[in-house]
Amino acid sequence: MIRELAEHRDSALVRISAVYGSIWSQSESRSKRFALGAAGLSQGAFHAIIWVMVTHPEMMELVNAHRQLDEPMTAAIWIRQQDHEAWLVEILPNMAHDEHPERPVAFNPGKTFRHPLNLIAGNLEDLRAAIELDQSLARAIAEGEVLLGEEDANELTRVAAEAVHGAA
Amino acid sequence: MARPEDADCWLVQANADLLAANAEHQDIAECHRRFWIQQSYEKAIKAYAIIRWSGAAEDERQFARLFLLKHSPLKTLASAGDPLPKSLHMLSREVEVFVRELDNSDLLLRIDAAEAVTDPDQVSYRYPFLVEDELKAPSEYEDWNVYQGNRTGALAAVRRLIAAVRDELRVARRRPS
């Protein structure tokens, strides 16, 4: 099912429906049924696609909510953007030392954020060290999108790119 | 192990506590209402945490010890002395984000911080405490608005919290497996 959906995910319909999905899914109009039929999608498949897609506005909303907390956050990078779960790297300078910042903290989806969330958080030093040891994380960060905090985020993506190229 | 579907029980109790806080009876004092408001808030916020929680099995005990079994769950996490397990630290951030997006979030955080302390120097809705050097029973105390905010506002804030958590649960249940 997921593979089938993944084949559809780059289509215009999926992109549009992901952005407007929550509004769209509330309606039961004839034009909606027609559009789904034309795209060869059942209602069930459509709803699954809505769940699968993680959108840029949703990630920005999440990061903006996090940055308003008292605990400072200097950078956020959205990684593994093609995954059906959300993956976010956050630099929290006051975070206590963590041997394994690369191990994500997982959260179930809800109404406020409707995707499973994998949060990789740590201070800059710990994250930098983790990138140097974890090729998968390095590649993900090097290919990630900076959503907040150019300075610290760029430092991390630079280290990640070096780790990837150094290993190549 | 806490599962999202368990949240429903917590919400049922949150709702029952809120009804008790609002009950009409001549023998119910303001301290009792304040206690039930706090109890209702506490169960609703725990329900939300249960819905979102997906921590590792080895963190489950800490989740129960430092959050589910605590009277002031957010305050407890914020003031936990030793470094908090990372999953709980992150959870407290997610819960706080959720609360801060609700109307009257400041009031909800005040309710969270209202503990049934036994220290006579602090206001308590359960144990006698000192007011101007004189021991007073909570049932005789009148300044609850200063302590926990306006009662009508507190009831409305907790009612909205329960509704918001109920919505979260509804969405969590609709998630395709």
mmCIF file of C-alpha atoms in Angstrom:
data_model
loop_
_atom_site.group_PDB
_atom_site.id
_atom_site.type_symbol
_atom_site.label_atom_id
_atom_site.label_comp_id
_atom_site.label_asym_id
_atom_site.label_seq_id
_atom_site.Cartn_x
_atom_site.Cartn_y
_atom_site.Cartn_z
ATOM 1 C CA MET A 1 0.000 0.000 0.000
ATOM 2 C CA ILE A 2 2.713 2.461 1.008
ATOM 3 C CA ARG A 3 4.749 1.640 -2.102
ATOM 4 C CA GLU A 4 1.704 2.218 -4.261
ATOM 5 C CA LEU A 5 1.098 5.532 -2.571
ATOM 6 C CA ALA A 6 4.737 6.504 -2.900
ATOM 7 C CA GLU A 7 4.438 6.107 -6.662
ATOM 8 C CA HIS A 8 1.665 8.675 -6.592
ATOM 9 C CA ARG A 9 3.227 11.111 -4.208
ATOM 10 C CA ASP A 10 4.837 13.359 -6.793
ATOM 11 C CA SER A 11 1.703 13.798 -8.805
ATOM 12 C CA ALA A 12 0.076 17.194 -8.809
ATOM 13 C CA LEU A 13 -3.053 15.803 -7.219
ATOM 14 C CA VAL A 14 -1.163 14.485 -4.243
ATOM 15 C CA ARG A 15 0.717 17.709 -3.734
ATOM 16 C CA ILE A 16 -2.437 19.763 -3.870
ATOM 17 C CA SER A 17 -4.413 17.344 -1.766
ATOM 18 C CA ALA A 18 -1.692 17.231 0.881
ATOM 19 C CA VAL A 19 -1.797 20.983 1.322
ATOM 20 C CA TYR A 20 -5.546 21.224 1.255
ATOM 21 C CA GLY A 21 -6.164 17.737 2.550
ATOM 22 C CA SER A 22 -7.705 18.587 5.861
ATOM 23 C CA ILE A 23 -10.175 20.991 4.241
ATOM 24 C CA TRP A 24 -10.835 18.643 1.326
ATOM 25 C CA SER A 25 -11.442 15.647 3.534
ATOM 26 C CA GLN A 26 -14.275 17.469 5.288
ATOM 27 C CA SER A 27 -16.317 17.800 2.097
ATOM 28 C CA GLU A 28 -18.363 15.174 0.300
ATOM 29 C CA SER A 29 -19.016 16.988 -2.969
ATOM 30 C CA ARG A 30 -19.695 15.398 -6.346
ATOM 31 C CA SER A 31 -16.675 17.198 -7.859
ATOM 32 C CA LYS A 32 -14.448 15.663 -5.203
ATOM 33 C CA ARG A 33 -15.652 12.150 -6.010
ATOM 34 C CA PHE A 34 -15.142 12.902 -9.699
ATOM 35 C CA ALA A 35 -11.586 14.144 -9.094
ATOM 36 C CA LEU A 36 -10.713 11.057 -7.084
ATOM 37 C CA GLY A 37 -12.216 8.809 -9.754
ATOM 38 C CA ALA A 38 -10.271 10.603 -12.496
ATOM 39 C CA ALA A 39 -7.061 10.091 -10.528
ATOM 40 C CA GLY A 40 -7.875 6.428 -10.037
ATOM 41 C CA LEU A 41 -7.944 6.761 -6.264
ATOM 42 C CA SER A 42 -10.461 5.422 -3.793
ATOM 43 C CA GLN A 43 -11.540 7.504 -0.804
ATOM 44 C CA GLY A 44 -9.498 5.185 1.418
ATOM 45 C CA ALA A 45 -6.363 5.607 -0.668
ATOM 46 C CA PHE A 46 -6.895 9.342 -0.726
ATOM 47 C CA HIS A 47 -7.163 9.520 3.048
ATOM 48 C CA ALA A 48 -4.047 7.392 3.366
ATOM 49 C CA ILE A 49 -2.171 9.785 1.076
ATOM 50 C CA ILE A 50 -3.246 12.720 3.214
ATOM 51 C CA TRP A 51 -1.752 10.954 6.208
ATOM 52 C CA VAL A 52 1.393 10.020 4.328
ATOM 53 C CA MET A 53 2.399 13.459 3.144
ATOM 54 C CA VAL A 54 4.308 15.713 5.518
ATOM 55 C CA THR A 55 4.043 19.261 4.221
ATOM 56 C CA HIS A 56 6.331 22.252 4.495
ATOM 57 C CA PRO A 57 3.704 24.485 6.192
ATOM 58 C CA GLU A 58 3.113 21.805 8.824
ATOM 59 C CA MET A 59 6.804 21.556 9.600
ATOM 60 C CA MET A 60 7.133 25.333 9.792
ATOM 61 C CA GLU A 61 4.172 25.487 12.155
ATOM 62 C CA LEU A 62 5.768 22.857 14.376
ATOM 63 C CA VAL A 63 9.135 24.624 14.427
ATOM 64 C CA ASN A 64 7.520 27.997 15.155
ATOM 65 C CA ALA A 65 5.629 26.463 18.088
ATOM 66 C CA HIS A 66 8.842 24.949 19.430
ATOM 67 C CA ARG A 67 10.816 28.181 19.096
ATOM 68 C CA GLN A 68 8.291 29.970 21.305
ATOM 69 C CA LEU A 69 9.043 27.751 24.287
ATOM 70 C CA ASP A 70 11.226 29.139 27.056
ATOM 71 C CA GLU A 71 14.029 26.709 26.290
ATOM 72 C CA PRO A 72 16.134 28.271 23.515
ATOM 73 C CA MET A 73 16.370 26.561 20.147
ATOM 74 C CA THR A 74 18.966 27.846 17.703
ATOM 75 C CA ALA A 75 18.271 25.746 14.622
ATOM 76 C CA ALA A 76 15.878 23.261 13.053
ATOM 77 C CA ILE A 77 16.489 21.063 10.019
ATOM 78 C CA TRP A 78 13.822 18.988 8.319
ATOM 79 C CA ILE A 79 15.432 15.722 7.230
ATOM 80 C CA ARG A 80 14.205 12.641 5.368
ATOM 81 C CA GLN A 81 11.545 14.746 3.710
ATOM 82 C CA GLN A 82 10.378 11.852 1.540
ATOM 83 C CA ASP A 83 9.584 9.701 4.572
ATOM 84 C CA HIS A 84 5.919 9.313 5.518
ATOM 85 C CA GLU A 85 6.927 10.212 9.080
ATOM 86 C CA ALA A 86 8.260 13.628 10.052
ATOM 87 C CA TRP A 87 11.943 13.859 10.972
ATOM 88 C CA LEU A 88 13.240 17.002 12.607
ATOM 89 C CA VAL A 89 16.686 17.871 13.949
ATOM 90 C CA GLU A 90 16.681 20.604 16.580
ATOM 91 C CA ILE A 91 19.674 22.273 18.181
ATOM 92 C CA LEU A 92 18.937 23.024 21.831
ATOM 93 C CA PRO A 93 22.057 24.680 23.281
ATOM 94 C CA ASN A 94 21.033 24.087 26.899
ATOM 95 C CA MET A 95 20.414 20.388 26.394
ATOM 96 C CA ALA A 96 22.406 18.150 28.734
ATOM 97 C CA HIS A 97 25.144 16.003 27.222
ATOM 98 C CA ASP A 98 23.710 13.025 25.382
ATOM 99 C CA GLU A 99 25.811 10.101 24.207
ATOM 100 C CA HIS A 100 23.312 9.305 21.483
ATOM 101 C CA PRO A 101 21.513 12.373 20.179
ATOM 102 C CA GLU A 102 20.997 10.507 16.896
ATOM 103 C CA ARG A 103 18.414 8.283 18.555
ATOM 104 C CA PRO A 104 15.128 10.033 17.829
ATOM 105 C CA VAL A 105 12.385 10.641 20.358
ATOM 106 C CA ALA A 106 9.177 9.465 18.724
ATOM 107 C CA PHE A 107 5.701 10.936 19.090
ATOM 108 C CA ASN A 108 2.358 9.633 17.909
ATOM 109 C CA PRO A 109 0.325 11.864 15.601
ATOM 110 C CA GLY A 110 -2.622 13.915 16.751
ATOM 111 C CA LYS A 111 -4.773 16.777 15.575
ATOM 112 C CA THR A 112 -2.198 19.505 16.148
ATOM 113 C CA PHE A 113 0.478 17.580 14.254
ATOM 114 C CA ARG A 114 -1.024 14.754 12.254
ATOM 115 C CA HIS A 115 2.120 12.737 11.462
ATOM 116 C CA PRO A 116 4.328 10.490 13.545
ATOM 117 C CA LEU A 117 7.188 12.728 14.636
ATOM 118 C CA ASN A 118 10.828 11.707 15.119
ATOM 119 C CA LEU A 119 12.691 14.387 16.958
ATOM 120 C CA ILE A 120 16.489 14.356 17.003
ATOM 121 C CA ALA A 121 17.463 17.004 19.522
ATOM 122 C CA GLY A 122 20.705 17.890 21.188
ATOM 123 C CA ASN A 123 23.299 20.568 21.716
ATOM 124 C CA LEU A 124 25.539 21.486 18.797
ATOM 125 C CA GLU A 125 28.584 19.626 20.118
ATOM 126 C CA ASP A 126 26.742 16.345 20.643
ATOM 127 C CA LEU A 127 25.008 16.534 17.281
ATOM 128 C CA ARG A 128 28.277 17.319 15.524
ATOM 129 C CA ALA A 129 29.919 14.298 17.162
ATOM 130 C CA ALA A 130 26.956 12.085 16.252
ATOM 131 C CA ILE A 131 27.121 13.142 12.606
ATOM 132 C CA GLU A 132 30.766 12.166 12.416
ATOM 133 C CA LEU A 133 29.910 8.653 13.626
ATOM 134 C CA ASP A 134 26.609 8.090 11.844
ATOM 135 C CA GLN A 135 26.715 8.152 8.041
ATOM 136 C CA SER A 136 22.980 7.795 7.699
ATOM 137 C CA LEU A 137 22.363 10.837 9.894
ATOM 138 C CA ALA A 138 25.116 12.785 8.128
ATOM 139 C CA ARG A 139 23.565 12.114 4.727
ATOM 140 C CA ALA A 140 20.100 13.019 5.983
ATOM 141 C CA ILE A 141 21.285 16.324 7.452
ATOM 142 C CA ALA A 142 23.383 17.183 4.402
ATOM 143 C CA GLU A 143 20.276 16.715 2.262
ATOM 144 C CA GLY A 144 17.914 18.319 4.762
ATOM 145 C CA GLU A 145 16.161 21.651 4.600
ATOM 146 C CA VAL A 146 17.038 24.350 7.115
ATOM 147 C CA LEU A 147 13.822 25.683 8.636
ATOM 148 C CA LEU A 148 15.308 27.844 11.361
ATOM 149 C CA GLY A 149 18.664 29.304 12.423
ATOM 150 C CA GLU A 150 20.958 29.605 9.430
ATOM 151 C CA GLU A 151 24.146 29.932 11.466
ATOM 152 C CA ASP A 152 24.020 26.801 13.612
ATOM 153 C CA ALA A 153 22.132 24.821 10.983
ATOM 154 C CA ASN A 154 24.709 25.621 8.321
ATOM 155 C CA GLU A 155 27.470 24.558 10.683
ATOM 156 C CA LEU A 156 25.723 21.219 11.081
ATOM 157 C CA THR A 157 25.049 20.743 7.364
ATOM 158 C CA ARG A 158 28.694 21.639 6.640
ATOM 159 C CA VAL A 159 29.953 18.982 9.076
ATOM 160 C CA ALA A 160 27.450 16.536 7.619
ATOM 161 C CA ALA A 161 28.562 17.212 4.044
ATOM 162 C CA GLU A 162 32.189 16.731 5.068
ATOM 163 C CA ALA A 163 31.338 13.448 6.774
ATOM 164 C CA VAL A 164 29.508 12.218 3.681
ATOM 165 C CA HIS A 165 32.230 13.272 1.242
ATOM 166 C CA GLY A 166 34.996 12.068 3.517
ATOM 167 C CA ALA A 167 33.444 8.624 3.573
ATOM 168 C CA ALA A 168 32.832 8.533 -0.174
ATOM 169 C CA MET B 1 2.437 0.313 28.781
ATOM 170 C CA ALA B 2 0.509 3.509 27.984
ATOM 171 C CA ARG B 3 -1.365 3.270 24.674
ATOM 172 C CA PRO B 4 -3.253 6.027 22.854
ATOM 173 C CA GLU B 5 -6.523 4.123 23.289
ATOM 174 C CA ASP B 6 -6.062 4.276 27.086
ATOM 175 C CA ALA B 7 -6.452 8.039 26.901
ATOM 176 C CA ASP B 8 -10.210 7.650 26.679
ATOM 177 C CA CYS B 9 -10.460 6.471 30.310
ATOM 178 C CA TRP B 10 -8.445 9.467 31.462
ATOM 179 C CA LEU B 11 -10.736 11.795 29.536
ATOM 180 C CA VAL B 12 -13.849 10.187 31.015
ATOM 181 C CA GLN B 13 -12.452 10.832 34.489
ATOM 182 C CA ALA B 14 -11.407 14.378 33.560
ATOM 183 C CA ASN B 15 -14.956 15.071 32.503
ATOM 184 C CA ALA B 16 -16.400 13.511 35.680
ATOM 185 C CA ASP B 17 -14.071 15.621 37.845
ATOM 186 C CA LEU B 18 -15.129 18.752 35.975
ATOM 187 C CA LEU B 19 -18.796 17.933 36.569
ATOM 188 C CA ALA B 20 -18.043 17.511 40.277
ATOM 189 C CA ALA B 21 -16.274 20.869 40.320
ATOM 190 C CA ASN B 22 -19.416 22.462 38.965
ATOM 191 C CA ALA B 23 -21.950 20.543 41.075
ATOM 192 C CA GLU B 24 -24.608 22.412 43.033
ATOM 193 C CA HIS B 25 -24.647 21.474 46.708
ATOM 194 C CA GLN B 26 -24.542 23.640 49.801
ATOM 195 C CA ASP B 27 -21.823 21.558 51.478
ATOM 196 C CA ILE B 28 -19.350 21.833 48.626
ATOM 197 C CA ALA B 29 -16.807 24.497 49.525
ATOM 198 C CA GLU B 30 -14.688 26.456 47.086
ATOM 199 C CA CYS B 31 -11.593 24.444 48.077
ATOM 200 C CA HIS B 32 -13.328 21.260 46.908
ATOM 201 C CA ARG B 33 -14.206 22.828 43.567
ATOM 202 C CA ARG B 34 -10.626 24.000 43.135
ATOM 203 C CA PHE B 35 -9.336 20.515 43.880
ATOM 204 C CA TRP B 36 -11.655 18.947 41.310
ATOM 205 C CA ILE B 37 -10.748 21.572 38.715
ATOM 206 C CA GLN B 38 -7.106 20.665 39.255
ATOM 207 C CA GLN B 39 -7.920 16.951 39.093
ATOM 208 C CA SER B 40 -9.821 17.424 35.871
ATOM 209 C CA TYR B 41 -6.992 19.421 34.297
ATOM 210 C CA GLU B 42 -4.468 16.842 35.423
ATOM 211 C CA LYS B 43 -6.292 13.895 33.871
ATOM 212 C CA ALA B 44 -6.878 15.723 30.601
ATOM 213 C CA ILE B 45 -3.240 16.708 30.219
ATOM 214 C CA LYS B 46 -2.164 13.163 31.037
ATOM 215 C CA ALA B 47 -4.552 11.866 28.391
ATOM 216 C CA TYR B 48 -2.889 14.157 25.869
ATOM 217 C CA ALA B 49 0.570 12.917 26.867
ATOM 218 C CA ILE B 50 -0.597 9.300 26.535
ATOM 219 C CA ILE B 51 -1.871 10.021 23.014
ATOM 220 C CA ARG B 52 1.429 11.561 21.916
ATOM 221 C CA TRP B 53 3.801 9.340 23.874
ATOM 222 C CA SER B 54 5.688 6.817 21.831
ATOM 223 C CA GLY B 55 8.786 6.529 23.964
ATOM 224 C CA ALA B 56 11.044 3.540 24.336
ATOM 225 C CA ALA B 57 9.979 0.720 26.621
ATOM 226 C CA GLU B 58 12.858 1.483 29.007
ATOM 227 C CA ASP B 59 11.466 5.022 29.515
ATOM 228 C CA GLU B 60 7.945 3.840 30.349
ATOM 229 C CA ARG B 61 8.593 3.606 34.081
ATOM 230 C CA GLN B 62 9.985 7.131 34.165
ATOM 231 C CA PHE B 63 7.008 8.362 32.165
ATOM 232 C CA ALA B 64 4.698 6.883 34.794
ATOM 233 C CA ARG B 65 6.804 7.958 37.774
ATOM 234 C CA LEU B 66 7.504 11.525 36.722
ATOM 235 C CA PHE B 67 4.343 12.316 34.802
ATOM 236 C CA LEU B 68 1.364 9.966 35.001
ATOM 237 C CA LEU B 69 1.540 9.474 38.759
ATOM 238 C CA LYS B 70 2.293 13.099 39.643
ATOM 239 C CA HIS B 71 -0.098 15.714 40.898
ATOM 240 C CA SER B 72 1.365 18.641 38.939
ATOM 241 C CA PRO B 73 2.744 16.817 35.899
ATOM 242 C CA LEU B 74 4.242 19.715 33.937
ATOM 243 C CA LYS B 75 5.637 21.399 37.017
ATOM 244 C CA THR B 76 7.143 18.097 38.149
ATOM 245 C CA LEU B 77 8.911 17.579 34.844
ATOM 246 C CA ALA B 78 10.166 21.159 34.777
ATOM 247 C CA SER B 79 11.587 20.907 38.286
ATOM 248 C CA ALA B 80 12.958 17.354 38.147
ATOM 249 C CA GLY B 81 16.447 17.714 39.580
ATOM 250 C CA ASP B 82 18.585 15.160 37.792
ATOM 251 C CA PRO B 83 18.839 15.278 34.025
ATOM 252 C CA LEU B 84 15.476 14.155 32.739
ATOM 253 C CA PRO B 85 15.362 11.190 30.342
ATOM 254 C CA LYS B 86 15.449 12.774 26.907
ATOM 255 C CA SER B 87 12.108 11.309 25.896
ATOM 256 C CA LEU B 88 10.432 12.983 28.881
ATOM 257 C CA HIS B 89 12.222 16.261 28.295
ATOM 258 C CA MET B 90 10.935 16.275 24.721
ATOM 259 C CA LEU B 91 7.481 15.189 25.852
ATOM 260 C CA SER B 92 7.235 18.097 28.274
ATOM 261 C CA ARG B 93 8.040 20.443 25.365
ATOM 262 C CA GLU B 94 5.339 18.900 23.168
ATOM 263 C CA VAL B 95 2.749 19.079 25.952
ATOM 264 C CA GLU B 96 3.658 22.678 26.700
ATOM 265 C CA VAL B 97 3.344 23.612 23.023
ATOM 266 C CA PHE B 98 -0.133 22.064 23.048
ATOM 267 C CA VAL B 99 -1.207 23.913 26.209
ATOM 268 C CA ARG B 100 0.196 27.250 25.033
ATOM 269 C CA GLU B 101 -1.902 27.095 21.882
ATOM 270 C CA LEU B 102 -5.113 26.889 23.914
ATOM 271 C CA ASP B 103 -7.123 29.861 25.145
ATOM 272 C CA ASN B 104 -6.294 30.786 28.737
ATOM 273 C CA SER B 105 -3.114 28.730 28.679
ATOM 274 C CA ASP B 106 -1.646 30.815 31.519
ATOM 275 C CA LEU B 107 -4.548 29.786 33.705
ATOM 276 C CA LEU B 108 -4.036 26.128 32.818
ATOM 277 C CA LEU B 109 -0.364 26.380 33.762
ATOM 278 C CA ARG B 110 -1.354 27.976 37.075
ATOM 279 C CA ILE B 111 -3.743 25.124 37.723
ATOM 280 C CA ASP B 112 -0.973 22.661 36.892
ATOM 281 C CA ALA B 113 1.262 24.291 39.483
ATOM 282 C CA ALA B 114 -1.430 24.210 42.219
ATOM 283 C CA GLU B 115 -0.371 21.322 44.419
ATOM 284 C CA ALA B 116 -2.025 19.923 47.536
ATOM 285 C CA VAL B 117 0.975 20.856 49.660
ATOM 286 C CA THR B 118 1.212 20.086 53.370
ATOM 287 C CA ASP B 119 3.543 23.018 54.048
ATOM 288 C CA PRO B 120 1.493 25.371 56.301
ATOM 289 C CA ASP B 121 3.176 28.393 54.719
ATOM 290 C CA GLN B 122 1.548 27.672 51.377
ATOM 291 C CA VAL B 123 -2.076 27.859 50.288
ATOM 292 C CA SER B 124 -3.546 24.385 49.891
ATOM 293 C CA TYR B 125 -7.016 23.222 48.928
ATOM 294 C CA ARG B 126 -6.665 20.158 51.139
ATOM 295 C CA TYR B 127 -4.640 20.943 54.262
ATOM 296 C CA PRO B 128 -4.792 23.773 56.825
ATOM 297 C CA PHE B 129 -2.334 26.597 56.192
ATOM 298 C CA LEU B 130 -1.302 29.909 57.722
ATOM 299 C CA VAL B 131 -3.029 33.144 56.775
ATOM 300 C CA GLU B 132 -1.588 36.170 58.587
ATOM 301 C CA ASP B 133 -0.025 33.856 61.192
ATOM 302 C CA GLU B 134 -3.309 32.112 61.857
ATOM 303 C CA LEU B 135 -4.040 28.520 60.830
ATOM 304 C CA LYS B 136 -6.986 28.346 58.496
ATOM 305 C CA ALA B 137 -9.013 25.457 57.067
ATOM 306 C CA PRO B 138 -9.127 25.462 53.260
ATOM 307 C CA SER B 139 -12.925 25.433 53.452
ATOM 308 C CA GLU B 140 -12.791 28.810 55.233
ATOM 309 C CA TYR B 141 -10.366 30.438 52.810
ATOM 310 C CA GLU B 142 -11.794 32.888 50.279
ATOM 311 C CA ASP B 143 -8.936 34.179 48.155
ATOM 312 C CA TRP B 144 -8.955 31.372 45.603
ATOM 313 C CA ASN B 145 -8.980 33.707 42.617
ATOM 314 C CA VAL B 146 -5.532 34.943 43.611
ATOM 315 C CA TYR B 147 -4.302 31.396 44.014
ATOM 316 C CA GLN B 148 -5.753 29.619 40.996
ATOM 317 C CA GLY B 149 -7.474 32.303 38.924
ATOM 318 C CA ASN B 150 -11.137 33.053 38.494
ATOM 319 C CA ARG B 151 -13.274 29.917 38.932
ATOM 320 C CA THR B 152 -15.479 30.507 35.889
ATOM 321 C CA GLY B 153 -12.379 31.087 33.774
ATOM 322 C CA ALA B 154 -10.665 28.012 35.191
ATOM 323 C CA LEU B 155 -13.716 25.823 34.483
ATOM 324 C CA ALA B 156 -13.949 27.144 30.922
ATOM 325 C CA ALA B 157 -10.217 26.648 30.323
ATOM 326 C CA VAL B 158 -10.311 23.042 31.515
ATOM 327 C CA ARG B 159 -13.493 22.376 29.517
ATOM 328 C CA ARG B 160 -11.731 23.611 26.372
ATOM 329 C CA LEU B 161 -8.678 21.534 27.233
ATOM 330 C CA ILE B 162 -10.785 18.372 27.506
ATOM 331 C CA ALA B 163 -12.460 19.151 24.162
ATOM 332 C CA ALA B 164 -9.085 19.734 22.501
ATOM 333 C CA VAL B 165 -7.662 16.478 23.861
ATOM 334 C CA ARG B 166 -10.823 14.656 22.745
ATOM 335 C CA ASP B 167 -10.181 16.025 19.226
ATOM 336 C CA GLU B 168 -6.590 14.810 19.385
ATOM 337 C CA LEU B 169 -7.766 11.348 20.340
ATOM 338 C CA ARG B 170 -10.311 11.323 17.525
ATOM 339 C CA VAL B 171 -7.564 12.076 14.997
ATOM 340 C CA ALA B 172 -5.154 9.579 16.551
ATOM 341 C CA ARG B 173 -7.800 6.881 16.186
ATOM 342 C CA ARG B 174 -8.358 7.699 12.508
ATOM 343 C CA ARG B 175 -4.724 7.186 11.670
ATOM 344 C CA PRO B 176 -4.360 4.384 9.097
ATOM 345 C CA SER B 177 -2.434 1.442 10.496
#
